[in-house]
mmCIF file of C-alpha atoms and ligand atoms in Angstrom:
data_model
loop_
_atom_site.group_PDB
_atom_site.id
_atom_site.type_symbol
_atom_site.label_atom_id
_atom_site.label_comp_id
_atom_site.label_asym_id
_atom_site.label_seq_id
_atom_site.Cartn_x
_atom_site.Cartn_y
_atom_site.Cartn_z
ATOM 1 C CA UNK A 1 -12.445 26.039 -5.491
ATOM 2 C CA UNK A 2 -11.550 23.251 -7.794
ATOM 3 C CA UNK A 3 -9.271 23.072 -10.282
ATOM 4 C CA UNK A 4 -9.891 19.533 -11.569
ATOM 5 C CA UNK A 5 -11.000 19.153 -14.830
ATOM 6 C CA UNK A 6 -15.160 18.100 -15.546
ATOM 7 C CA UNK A 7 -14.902 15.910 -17.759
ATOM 8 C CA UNK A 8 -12.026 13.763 -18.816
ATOM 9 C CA UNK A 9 -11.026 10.645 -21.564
ATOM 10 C CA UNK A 10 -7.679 9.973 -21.815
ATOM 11 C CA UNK A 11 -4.996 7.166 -21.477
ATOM 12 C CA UNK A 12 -2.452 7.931 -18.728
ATOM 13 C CA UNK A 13 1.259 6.668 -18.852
ATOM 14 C CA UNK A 14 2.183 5.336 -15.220
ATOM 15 C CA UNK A 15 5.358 7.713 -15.098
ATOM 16 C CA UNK A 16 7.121 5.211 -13.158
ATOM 17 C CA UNK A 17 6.378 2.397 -15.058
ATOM 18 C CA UNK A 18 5.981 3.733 -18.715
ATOM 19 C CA UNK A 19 4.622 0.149 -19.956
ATOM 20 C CA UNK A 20 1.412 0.439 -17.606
ATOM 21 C CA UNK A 21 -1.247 2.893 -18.829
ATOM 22 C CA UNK A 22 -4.901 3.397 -17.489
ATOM 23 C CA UNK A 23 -8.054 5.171 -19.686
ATOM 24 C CA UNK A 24 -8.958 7.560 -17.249
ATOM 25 C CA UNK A 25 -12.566 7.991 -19.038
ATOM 26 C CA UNK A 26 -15.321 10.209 -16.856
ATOM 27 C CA UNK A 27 -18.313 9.014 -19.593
ATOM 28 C CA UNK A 28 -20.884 8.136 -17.828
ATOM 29 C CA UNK A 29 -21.657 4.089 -19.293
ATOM 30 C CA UNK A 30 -17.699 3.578 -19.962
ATOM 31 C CA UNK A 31 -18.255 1.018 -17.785
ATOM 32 C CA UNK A 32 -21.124 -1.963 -17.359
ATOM 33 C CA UNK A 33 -20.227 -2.081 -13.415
ATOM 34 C CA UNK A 34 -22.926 -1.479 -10.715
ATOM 35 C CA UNK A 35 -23.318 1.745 -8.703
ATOM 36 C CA UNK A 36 -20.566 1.650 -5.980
ATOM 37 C CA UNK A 37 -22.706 -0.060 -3.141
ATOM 38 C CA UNK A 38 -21.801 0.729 0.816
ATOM 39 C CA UNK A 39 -21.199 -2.412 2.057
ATOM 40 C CA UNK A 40 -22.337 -3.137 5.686
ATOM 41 C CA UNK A 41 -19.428 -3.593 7.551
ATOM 42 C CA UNK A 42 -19.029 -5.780 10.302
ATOM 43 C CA UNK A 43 -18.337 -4.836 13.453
ATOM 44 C CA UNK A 44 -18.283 -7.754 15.513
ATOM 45 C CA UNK A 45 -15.239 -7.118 18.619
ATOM 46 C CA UNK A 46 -15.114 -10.956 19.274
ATOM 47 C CA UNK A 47 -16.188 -14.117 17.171
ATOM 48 C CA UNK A 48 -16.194 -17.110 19.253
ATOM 49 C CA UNK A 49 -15.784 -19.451 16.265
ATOM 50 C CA UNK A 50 -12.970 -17.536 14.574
ATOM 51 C CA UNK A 51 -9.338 -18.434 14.696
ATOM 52 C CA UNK A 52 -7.665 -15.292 15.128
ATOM 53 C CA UNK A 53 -9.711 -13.638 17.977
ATOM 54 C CA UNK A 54 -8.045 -14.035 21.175
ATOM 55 C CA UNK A 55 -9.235 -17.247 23.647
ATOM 56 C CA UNK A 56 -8.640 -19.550 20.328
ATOM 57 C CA UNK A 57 -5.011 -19.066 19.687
ATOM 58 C CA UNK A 58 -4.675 -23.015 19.560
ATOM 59 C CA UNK A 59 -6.855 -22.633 16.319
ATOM 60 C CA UNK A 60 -4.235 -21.399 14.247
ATOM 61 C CA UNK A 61 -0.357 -22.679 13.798
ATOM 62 C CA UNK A 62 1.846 -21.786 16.579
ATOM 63 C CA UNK A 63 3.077 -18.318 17.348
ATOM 64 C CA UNK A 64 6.228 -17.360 15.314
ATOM 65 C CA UNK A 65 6.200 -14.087 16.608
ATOM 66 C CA UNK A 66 3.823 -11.597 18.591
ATOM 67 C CA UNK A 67 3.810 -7.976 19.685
ATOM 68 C CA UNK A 68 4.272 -7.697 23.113
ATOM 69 C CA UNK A 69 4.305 -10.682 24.119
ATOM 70 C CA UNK A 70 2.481 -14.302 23.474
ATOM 71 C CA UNK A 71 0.538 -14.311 26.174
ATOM 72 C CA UNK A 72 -0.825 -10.887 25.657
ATOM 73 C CA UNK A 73 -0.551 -10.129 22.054
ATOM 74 C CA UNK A 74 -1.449 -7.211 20.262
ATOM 75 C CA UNK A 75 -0.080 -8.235 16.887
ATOM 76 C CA UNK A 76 0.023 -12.214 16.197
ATOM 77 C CA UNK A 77 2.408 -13.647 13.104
ATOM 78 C CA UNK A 78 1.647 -17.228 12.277
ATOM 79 C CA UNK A 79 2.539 -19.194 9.448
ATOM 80 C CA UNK A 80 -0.292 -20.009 6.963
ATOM 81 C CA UNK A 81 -2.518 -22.857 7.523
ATOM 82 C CA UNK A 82 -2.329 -23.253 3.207
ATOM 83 C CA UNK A 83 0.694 -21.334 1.798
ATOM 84 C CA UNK A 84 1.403 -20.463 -1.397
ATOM 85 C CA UNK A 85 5.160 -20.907 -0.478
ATOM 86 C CA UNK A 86 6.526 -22.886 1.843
ATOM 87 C CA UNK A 87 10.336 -23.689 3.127
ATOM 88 C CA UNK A 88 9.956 -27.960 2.904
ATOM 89 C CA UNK A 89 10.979 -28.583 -0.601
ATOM 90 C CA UNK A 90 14.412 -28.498 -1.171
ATOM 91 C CA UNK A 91 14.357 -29.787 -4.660
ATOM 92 C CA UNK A 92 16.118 -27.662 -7.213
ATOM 93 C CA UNK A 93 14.792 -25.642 -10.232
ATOM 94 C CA UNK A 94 13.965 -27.298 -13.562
ATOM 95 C CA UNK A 95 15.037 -25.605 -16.643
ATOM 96 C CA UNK A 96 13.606 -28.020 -19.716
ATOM 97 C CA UNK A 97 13.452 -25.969 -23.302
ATOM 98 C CA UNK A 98 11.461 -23.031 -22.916
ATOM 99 C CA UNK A 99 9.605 -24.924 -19.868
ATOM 100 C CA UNK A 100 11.433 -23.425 -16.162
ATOM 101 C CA UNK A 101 10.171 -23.805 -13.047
ATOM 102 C CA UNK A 102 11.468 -21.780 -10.042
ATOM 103 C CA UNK A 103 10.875 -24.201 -7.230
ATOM 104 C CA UNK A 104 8.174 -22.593 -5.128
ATOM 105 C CA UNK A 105 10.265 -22.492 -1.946
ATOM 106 C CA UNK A 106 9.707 -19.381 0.027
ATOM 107 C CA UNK A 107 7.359 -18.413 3.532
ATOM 108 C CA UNK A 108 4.163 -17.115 4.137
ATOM 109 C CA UNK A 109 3.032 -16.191 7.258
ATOM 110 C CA UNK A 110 -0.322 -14.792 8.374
ATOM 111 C CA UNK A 111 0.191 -11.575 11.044
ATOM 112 C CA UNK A 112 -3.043 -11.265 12.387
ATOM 113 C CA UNK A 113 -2.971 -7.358 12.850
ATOM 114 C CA UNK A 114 -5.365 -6.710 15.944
ATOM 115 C CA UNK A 115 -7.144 -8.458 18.581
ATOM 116 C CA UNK A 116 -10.362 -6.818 17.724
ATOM 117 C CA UNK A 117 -12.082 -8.895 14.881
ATOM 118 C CA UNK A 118 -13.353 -6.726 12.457
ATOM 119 C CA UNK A 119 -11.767 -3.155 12.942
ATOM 120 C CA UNK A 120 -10.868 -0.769 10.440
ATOM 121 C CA UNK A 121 -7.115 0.227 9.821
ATOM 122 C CA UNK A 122 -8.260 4.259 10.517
ATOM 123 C CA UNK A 123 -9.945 2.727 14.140
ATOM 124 C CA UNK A 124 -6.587 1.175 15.298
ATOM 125 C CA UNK A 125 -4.184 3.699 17.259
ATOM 126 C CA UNK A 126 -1.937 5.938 15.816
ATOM 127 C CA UNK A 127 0.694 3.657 17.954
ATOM 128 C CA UNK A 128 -0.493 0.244 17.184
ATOM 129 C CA UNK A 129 -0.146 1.187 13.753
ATOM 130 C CA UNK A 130 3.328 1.759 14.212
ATOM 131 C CA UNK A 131 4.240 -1.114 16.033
ATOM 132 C CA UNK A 132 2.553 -3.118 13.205
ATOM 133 C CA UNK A 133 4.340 -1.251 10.679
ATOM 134 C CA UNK A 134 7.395 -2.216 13.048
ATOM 135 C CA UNK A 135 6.365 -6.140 13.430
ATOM 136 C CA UNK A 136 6.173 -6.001 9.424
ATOM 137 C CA UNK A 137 9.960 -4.890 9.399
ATOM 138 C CA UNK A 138 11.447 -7.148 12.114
ATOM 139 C CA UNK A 139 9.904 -10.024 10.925
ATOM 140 C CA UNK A 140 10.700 -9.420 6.933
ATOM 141 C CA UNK A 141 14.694 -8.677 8.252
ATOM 142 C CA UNK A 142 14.659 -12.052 10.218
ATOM 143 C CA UNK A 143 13.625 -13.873 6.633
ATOM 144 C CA UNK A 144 16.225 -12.090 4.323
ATOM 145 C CA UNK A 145 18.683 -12.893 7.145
ATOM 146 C CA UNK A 146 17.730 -16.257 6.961
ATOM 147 C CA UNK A 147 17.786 -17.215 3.455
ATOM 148 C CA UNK A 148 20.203 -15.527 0.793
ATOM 149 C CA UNK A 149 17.782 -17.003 -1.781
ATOM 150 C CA UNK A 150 14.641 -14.736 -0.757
ATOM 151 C CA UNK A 151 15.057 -11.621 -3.144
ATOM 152 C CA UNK A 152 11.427 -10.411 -2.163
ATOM 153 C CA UNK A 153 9.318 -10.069 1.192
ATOM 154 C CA UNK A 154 6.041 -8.862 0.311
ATOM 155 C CA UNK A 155 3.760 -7.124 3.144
ATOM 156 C CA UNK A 156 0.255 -7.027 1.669
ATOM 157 C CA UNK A 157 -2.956 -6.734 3.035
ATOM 158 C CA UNK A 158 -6.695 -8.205 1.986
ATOM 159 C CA UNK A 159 -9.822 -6.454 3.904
ATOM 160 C CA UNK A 160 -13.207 -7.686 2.818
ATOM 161 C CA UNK A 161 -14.205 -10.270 0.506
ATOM 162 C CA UNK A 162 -14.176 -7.859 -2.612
ATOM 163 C CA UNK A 163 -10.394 -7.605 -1.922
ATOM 164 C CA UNK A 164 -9.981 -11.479 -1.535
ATOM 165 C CA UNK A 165 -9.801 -11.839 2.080
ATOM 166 C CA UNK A 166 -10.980 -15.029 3.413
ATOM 167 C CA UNK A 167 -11.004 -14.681 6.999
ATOM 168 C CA UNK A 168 -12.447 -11.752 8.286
ATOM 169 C CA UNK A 169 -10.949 -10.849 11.253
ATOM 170 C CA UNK A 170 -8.265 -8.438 10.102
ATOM 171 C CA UNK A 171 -5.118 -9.832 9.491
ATOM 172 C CA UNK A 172 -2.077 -8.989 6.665
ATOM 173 C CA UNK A 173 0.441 -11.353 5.274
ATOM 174 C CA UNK A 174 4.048 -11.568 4.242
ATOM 175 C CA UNK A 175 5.420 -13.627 1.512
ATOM 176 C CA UNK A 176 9.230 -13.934 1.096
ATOM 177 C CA UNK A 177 10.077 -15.311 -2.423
ATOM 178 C CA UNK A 178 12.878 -16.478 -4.521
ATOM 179 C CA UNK A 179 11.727 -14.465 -7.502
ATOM 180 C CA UNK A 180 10.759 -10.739 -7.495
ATOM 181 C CA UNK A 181 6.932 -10.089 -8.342
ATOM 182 C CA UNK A 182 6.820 -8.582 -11.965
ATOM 183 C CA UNK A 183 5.347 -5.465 -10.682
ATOM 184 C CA UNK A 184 7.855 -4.691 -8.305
ATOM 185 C CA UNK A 185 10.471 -5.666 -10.502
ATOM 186 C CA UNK A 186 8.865 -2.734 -13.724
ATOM 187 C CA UNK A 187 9.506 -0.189 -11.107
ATOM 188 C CA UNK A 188 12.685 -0.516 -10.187
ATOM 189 C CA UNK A 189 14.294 -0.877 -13.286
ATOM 190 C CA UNK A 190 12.237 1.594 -14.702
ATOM 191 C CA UNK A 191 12.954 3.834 -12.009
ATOM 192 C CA UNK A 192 16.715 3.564 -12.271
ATOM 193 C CA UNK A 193 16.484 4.052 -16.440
ATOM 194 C CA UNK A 194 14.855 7.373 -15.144
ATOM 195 C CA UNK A 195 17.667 8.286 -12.581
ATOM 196 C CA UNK A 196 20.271 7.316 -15.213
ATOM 197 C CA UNK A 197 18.728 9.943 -18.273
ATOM 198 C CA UNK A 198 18.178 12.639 -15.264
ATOM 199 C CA UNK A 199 19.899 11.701 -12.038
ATOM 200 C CA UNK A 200 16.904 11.942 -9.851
ATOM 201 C CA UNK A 201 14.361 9.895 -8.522
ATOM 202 C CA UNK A 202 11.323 9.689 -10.239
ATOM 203 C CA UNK A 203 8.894 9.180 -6.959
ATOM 204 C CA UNK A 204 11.236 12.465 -5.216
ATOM 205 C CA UNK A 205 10.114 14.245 -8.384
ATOM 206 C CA UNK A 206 6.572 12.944 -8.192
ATOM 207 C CA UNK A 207 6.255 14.746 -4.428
ATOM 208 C CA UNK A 208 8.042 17.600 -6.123
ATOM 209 C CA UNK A 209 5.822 17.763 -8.485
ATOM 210 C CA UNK A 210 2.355 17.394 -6.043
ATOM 211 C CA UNK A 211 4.272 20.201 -3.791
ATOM 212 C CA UNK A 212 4.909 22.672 -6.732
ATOM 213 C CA UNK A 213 0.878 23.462 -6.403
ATOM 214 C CA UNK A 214 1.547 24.786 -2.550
ATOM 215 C CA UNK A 215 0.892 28.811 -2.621
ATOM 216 C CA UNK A 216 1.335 31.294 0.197
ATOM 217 C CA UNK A 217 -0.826 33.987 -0.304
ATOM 218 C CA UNK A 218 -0.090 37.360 1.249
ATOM 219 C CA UNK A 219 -1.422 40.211 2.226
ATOM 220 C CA UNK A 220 -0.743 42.949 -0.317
ATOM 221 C CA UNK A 221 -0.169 45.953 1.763
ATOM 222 C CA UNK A 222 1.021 44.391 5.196
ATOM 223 C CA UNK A 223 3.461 41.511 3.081
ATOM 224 C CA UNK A 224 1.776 38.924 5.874
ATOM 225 C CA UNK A 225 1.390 35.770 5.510
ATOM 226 C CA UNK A 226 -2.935 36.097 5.248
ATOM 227 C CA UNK A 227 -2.781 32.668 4.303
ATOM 228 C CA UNK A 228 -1.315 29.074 3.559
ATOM 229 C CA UNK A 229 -2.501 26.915 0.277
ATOM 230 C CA UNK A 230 -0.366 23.189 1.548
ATOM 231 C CA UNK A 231 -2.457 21.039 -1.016
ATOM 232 C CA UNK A 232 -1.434 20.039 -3.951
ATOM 233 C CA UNK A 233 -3.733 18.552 -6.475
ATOM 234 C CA UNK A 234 -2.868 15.318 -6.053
ATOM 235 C CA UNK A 235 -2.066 15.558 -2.210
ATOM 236 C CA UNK A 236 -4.095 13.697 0.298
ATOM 237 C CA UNK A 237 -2.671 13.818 3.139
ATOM 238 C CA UNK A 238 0.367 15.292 4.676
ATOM 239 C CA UNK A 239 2.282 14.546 7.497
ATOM 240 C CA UNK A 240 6.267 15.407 8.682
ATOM 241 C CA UNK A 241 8.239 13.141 6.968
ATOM 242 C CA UNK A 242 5.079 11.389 4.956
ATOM 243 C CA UNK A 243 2.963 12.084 1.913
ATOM 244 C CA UNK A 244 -0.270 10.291 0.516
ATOM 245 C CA UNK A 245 -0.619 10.808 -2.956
ATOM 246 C CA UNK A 246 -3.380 10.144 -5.605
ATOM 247 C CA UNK A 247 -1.562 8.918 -8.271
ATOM 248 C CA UNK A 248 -1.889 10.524 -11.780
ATOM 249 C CA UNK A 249 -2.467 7.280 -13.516
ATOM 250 C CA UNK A 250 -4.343 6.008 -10.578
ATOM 251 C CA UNK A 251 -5.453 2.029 -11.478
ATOM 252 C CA UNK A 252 -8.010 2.317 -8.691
ATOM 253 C CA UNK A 253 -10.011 4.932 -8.648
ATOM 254 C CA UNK A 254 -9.478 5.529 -5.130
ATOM 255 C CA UNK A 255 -6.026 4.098 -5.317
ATOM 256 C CA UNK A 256 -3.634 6.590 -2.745
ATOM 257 C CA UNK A 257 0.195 5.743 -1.946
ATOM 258 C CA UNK A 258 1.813 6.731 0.640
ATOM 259 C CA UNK A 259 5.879 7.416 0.792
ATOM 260 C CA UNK A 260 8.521 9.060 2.839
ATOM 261 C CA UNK A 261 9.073 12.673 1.942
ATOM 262 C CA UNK A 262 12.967 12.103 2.123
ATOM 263 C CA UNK A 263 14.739 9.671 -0.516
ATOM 264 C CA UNK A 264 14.885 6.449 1.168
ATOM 265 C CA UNK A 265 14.642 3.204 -0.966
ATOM 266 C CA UNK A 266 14.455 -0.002 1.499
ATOM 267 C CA UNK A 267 11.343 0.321 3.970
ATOM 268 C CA UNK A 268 14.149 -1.735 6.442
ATOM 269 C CA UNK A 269 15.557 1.680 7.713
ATOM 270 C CA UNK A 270 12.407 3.172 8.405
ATOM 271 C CA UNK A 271 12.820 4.626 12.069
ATOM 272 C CA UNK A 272 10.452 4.213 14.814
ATOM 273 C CA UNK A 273 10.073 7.853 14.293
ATOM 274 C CA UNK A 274 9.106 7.381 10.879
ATOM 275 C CA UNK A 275 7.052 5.297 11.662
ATOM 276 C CA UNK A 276 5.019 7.026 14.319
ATOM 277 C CA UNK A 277 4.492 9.921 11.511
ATOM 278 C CA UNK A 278 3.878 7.095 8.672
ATOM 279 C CA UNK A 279 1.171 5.713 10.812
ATOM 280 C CA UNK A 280 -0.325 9.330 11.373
ATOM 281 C CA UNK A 281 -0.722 9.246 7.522
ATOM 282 C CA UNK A 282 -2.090 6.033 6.930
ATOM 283 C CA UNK A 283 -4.648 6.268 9.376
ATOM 284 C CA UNK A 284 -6.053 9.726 8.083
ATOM 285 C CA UNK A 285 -5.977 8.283 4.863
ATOM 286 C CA UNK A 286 -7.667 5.221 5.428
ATOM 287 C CA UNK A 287 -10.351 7.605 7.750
ATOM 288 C CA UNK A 288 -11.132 10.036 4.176
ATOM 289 C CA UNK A 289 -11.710 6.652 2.198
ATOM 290 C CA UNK A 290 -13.890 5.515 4.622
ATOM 291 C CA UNK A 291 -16.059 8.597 4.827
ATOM 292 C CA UNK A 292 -15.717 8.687 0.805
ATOM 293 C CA UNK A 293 -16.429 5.035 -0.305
ATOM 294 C CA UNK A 294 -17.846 3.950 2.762
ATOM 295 C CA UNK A 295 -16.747 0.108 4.230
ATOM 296 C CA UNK A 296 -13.741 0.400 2.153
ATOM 297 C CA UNK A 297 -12.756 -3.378 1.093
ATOM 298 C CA UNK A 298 -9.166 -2.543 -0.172
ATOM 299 C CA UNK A 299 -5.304 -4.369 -0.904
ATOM 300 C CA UNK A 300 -2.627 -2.827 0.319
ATOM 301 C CA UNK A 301 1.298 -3.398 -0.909
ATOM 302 C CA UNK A 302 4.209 -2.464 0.740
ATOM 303 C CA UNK A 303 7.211 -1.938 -2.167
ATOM 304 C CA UNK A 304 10.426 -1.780 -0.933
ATOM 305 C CA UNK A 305 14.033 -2.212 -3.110
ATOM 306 C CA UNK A 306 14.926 -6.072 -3.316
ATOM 307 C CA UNK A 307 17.665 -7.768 -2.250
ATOM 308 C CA UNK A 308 20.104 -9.901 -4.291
ATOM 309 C CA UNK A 309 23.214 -8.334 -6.554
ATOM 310 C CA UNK A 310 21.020 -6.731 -9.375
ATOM 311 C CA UNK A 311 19.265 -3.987 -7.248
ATOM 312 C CA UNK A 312 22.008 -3.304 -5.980
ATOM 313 C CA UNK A 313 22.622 -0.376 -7.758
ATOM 314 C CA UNK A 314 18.888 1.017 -7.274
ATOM 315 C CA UNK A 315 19.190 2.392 -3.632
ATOM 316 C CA UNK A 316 19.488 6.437 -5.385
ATOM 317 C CA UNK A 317 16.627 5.803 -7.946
ATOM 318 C CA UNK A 318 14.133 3.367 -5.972
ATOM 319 C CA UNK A 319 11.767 4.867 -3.676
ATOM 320 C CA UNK A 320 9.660 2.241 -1.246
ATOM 321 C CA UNK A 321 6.202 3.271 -1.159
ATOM 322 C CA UNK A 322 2.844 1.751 0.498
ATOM 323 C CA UNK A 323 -0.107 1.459 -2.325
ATOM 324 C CA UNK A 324 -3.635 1.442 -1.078
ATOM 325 C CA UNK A 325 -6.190 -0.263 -3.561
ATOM 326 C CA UNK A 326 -9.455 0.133 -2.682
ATOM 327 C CA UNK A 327 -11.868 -2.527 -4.404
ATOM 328 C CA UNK A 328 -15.040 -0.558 -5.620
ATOM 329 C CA UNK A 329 -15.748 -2.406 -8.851
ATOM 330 C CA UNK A 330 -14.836 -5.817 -10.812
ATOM 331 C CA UNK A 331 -12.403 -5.868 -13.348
ATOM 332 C CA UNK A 332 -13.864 -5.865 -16.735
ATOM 333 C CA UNK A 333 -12.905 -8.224 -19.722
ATOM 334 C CA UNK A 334 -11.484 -5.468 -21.347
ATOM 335 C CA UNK A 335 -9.611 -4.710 -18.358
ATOM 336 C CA UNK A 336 -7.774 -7.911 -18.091
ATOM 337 C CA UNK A 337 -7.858 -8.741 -21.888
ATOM 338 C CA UNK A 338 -6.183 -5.436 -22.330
ATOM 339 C CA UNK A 339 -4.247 -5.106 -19.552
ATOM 340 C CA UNK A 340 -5.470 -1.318 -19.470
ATOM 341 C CA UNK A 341 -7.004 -0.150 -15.927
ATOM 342 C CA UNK A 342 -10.104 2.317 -16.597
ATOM 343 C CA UNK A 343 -10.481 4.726 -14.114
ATOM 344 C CA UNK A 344 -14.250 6.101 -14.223
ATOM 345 C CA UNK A 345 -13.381 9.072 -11.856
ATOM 346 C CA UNK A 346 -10.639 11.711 -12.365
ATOM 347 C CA UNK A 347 -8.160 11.192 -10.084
ATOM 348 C CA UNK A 348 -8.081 14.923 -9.506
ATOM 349 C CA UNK A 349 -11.614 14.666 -8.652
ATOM 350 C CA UNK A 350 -10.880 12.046 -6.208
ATOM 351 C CA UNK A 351 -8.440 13.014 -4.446
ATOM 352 C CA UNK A 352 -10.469 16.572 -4.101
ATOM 353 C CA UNK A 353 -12.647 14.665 -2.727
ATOM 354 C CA UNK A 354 -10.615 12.531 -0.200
ATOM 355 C CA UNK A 355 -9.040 16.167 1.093
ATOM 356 C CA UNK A 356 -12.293 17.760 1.787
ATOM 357 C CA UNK A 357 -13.354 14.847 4.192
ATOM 358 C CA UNK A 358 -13.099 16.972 7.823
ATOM 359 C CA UNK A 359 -11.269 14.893 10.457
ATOM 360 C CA UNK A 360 -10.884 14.985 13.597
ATOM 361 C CA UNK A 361 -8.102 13.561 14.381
HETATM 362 ZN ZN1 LIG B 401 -11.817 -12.793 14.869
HETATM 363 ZN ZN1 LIG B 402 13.145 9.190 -4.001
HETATM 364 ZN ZN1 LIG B 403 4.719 0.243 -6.133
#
């Protein structure tokens, strides 16, 4: 049974952030991009030449922080051979006519996610997961405790050279910075516009929303329960506390986010409970895009409220979030003259799709 529509061409407002739209357009030829190729993944468990398998720890900068322990680490966080950011200048910011500059103070650190080189995200346990989600949180605490000036930690992730990973072996990053990325910045205060005109959170209302399609389905002479509909249309996957969603105005076409089924805006007080669950989640996820899109090369973003005086208002109308961006295609120049995202596949279809992947675990 499907209810998704066959055929669709239209231009989707992002109902968190009204100012991004994407042309969802299903025409075959919308776009000049090549057939979605699988791409051979590797699967090497050890690289002797690579700097973050285990044996060549003295390859990489020293060990700022590791999960259990140095010596036998299961999650390694090292600061970035080149970074974008770093803590050394102490210069202050220039402000010259319509010319400023922010100095570029900040950290980025490389945490180099598991000891096995080239392993999926869906092949890692359900409790390694968790820690890592963990690791992510203790470490971006320790930097906003240590610098009042870092409004923004950002936990992202790069697998496979489509995404913009250099190394292989699977690792994530974290970049704490002075200024909050634009992105992050559109929904928040978008967000709280929302919760001013109707006093509720506009990502609550978006799970509301994918939950309204949930039906129970009876039997009509018994009144038992014969059976029980728990997917919405845009639901992916479901666990306790979390929800993976395909977004309406999806920018990827297999773009999924996951978020906490109860209001909570700062990813910080995230329990280890919620975290076991959260992990549960992200791991089925990443397992349906894998069987869907096959070697998924993907970004992920972890959006959580800033910190500094003007968010702090936002804790009732923000909502932190995880968002999973698959790479299966190059940006066009209409794309990024535009600034539209064109979405070649309903995101109905696709997240039909992702549910009727059979896992199982
Ligand atoms: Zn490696
Ligand atoms: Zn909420
Ligand atoms: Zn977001």
């Amino acid at each position: 049974m499907t209810n998704a529509p066959e055929f669709v061409r239209e231009i989707r407002i992002n109902p968190v952030d009204p100012t991004e739209s994407v042309l969802v357009s299903t025409a075959r030829g919308m776009r000049p991009r090549k057939a979605e190729e699988r791409v051979e993944r590797d699967t090497r468990e050890r690289v002797e030449t690579c700097p973050f398998c285990r044996g060549n720890e003295d390859k990489t900068p020293p060990t700022i922080k590791a999960y259990p322990s140095a010596r036998d680490w299961q999650i390694r966080i090292v600061e970035n051979l080149y970074p974008v950011l770093a803590d050394d200048r102490q210069q202050s910011n220039i402000a010259f006519g319509l010319q400023q500059v922010i100095d570029g103070y900040g950290r980025h650190e490389v945490v180099i996610d598991h000891p096995n080189h080239a392993i999926g995200l869906h092949d890692m346990g359900r409790e390694h997961l968790a820690n890592l989600f963990l690791t992510y949180q203790e470490r971006m605490a320790e930097m906003y405790a240590a610098d009042p000036r870092l409004r923004y930690v950002l936990v992202f992730k790069n697998f496979g050279p489509a995404a913009g990973a250099s190394i292989p072996h699977t690792h994530s990053q974290i970049i704490a910075t002075p200024v909050v990325p634009e992105n992050v910045q559109g929904e928040v205060f978008h967000s709280r516009n929302h919760y001013r005109k109707v006093n509720q959170c506009v990502f609550c209302s978006l799970i509301d929303e994918a939950l309204t399609f949930e039906a129970t389905i009876y039997d009509r002479q018994s009144g038992q329960v014969r059976r029980k509909v728990n997917v919405g249309q845009y639901v992916v996957e479901r666990g306790e506390r979390f929800i993976a969603i395909k977004p309406f105005a999806s920018r990827y076409e297999w773009e999924v986010h996951i978020m906490p089924m109860r209001h909570e805006a700062d990813f910080l007080r995230a329990t280890r409970e919620d975290l076991a669950d959260f992990a549960q989640v992200l791991r089925r996820t990443m397992a349906r895009l894998d069987q869907v899109i096959g070697g998924a090369q993907y970004n992920f973003f972890l959006h959580s409220l800033p910190h500094g005086d003007e968010f702090k208002d936002c804790g009732p109308s923000y909502h932190w979030h995880l968002e999973i961006c698959p790479r299966t295609s190059i940006p066009t120049g209409f794309e990024l003259g535009s600034g539209l995202f064109v979405s070649t596949i309903s995101p109905e279809r696709a997240a039909e799709q992702l549910r009727a992947v059979e896992l199982t675990d």
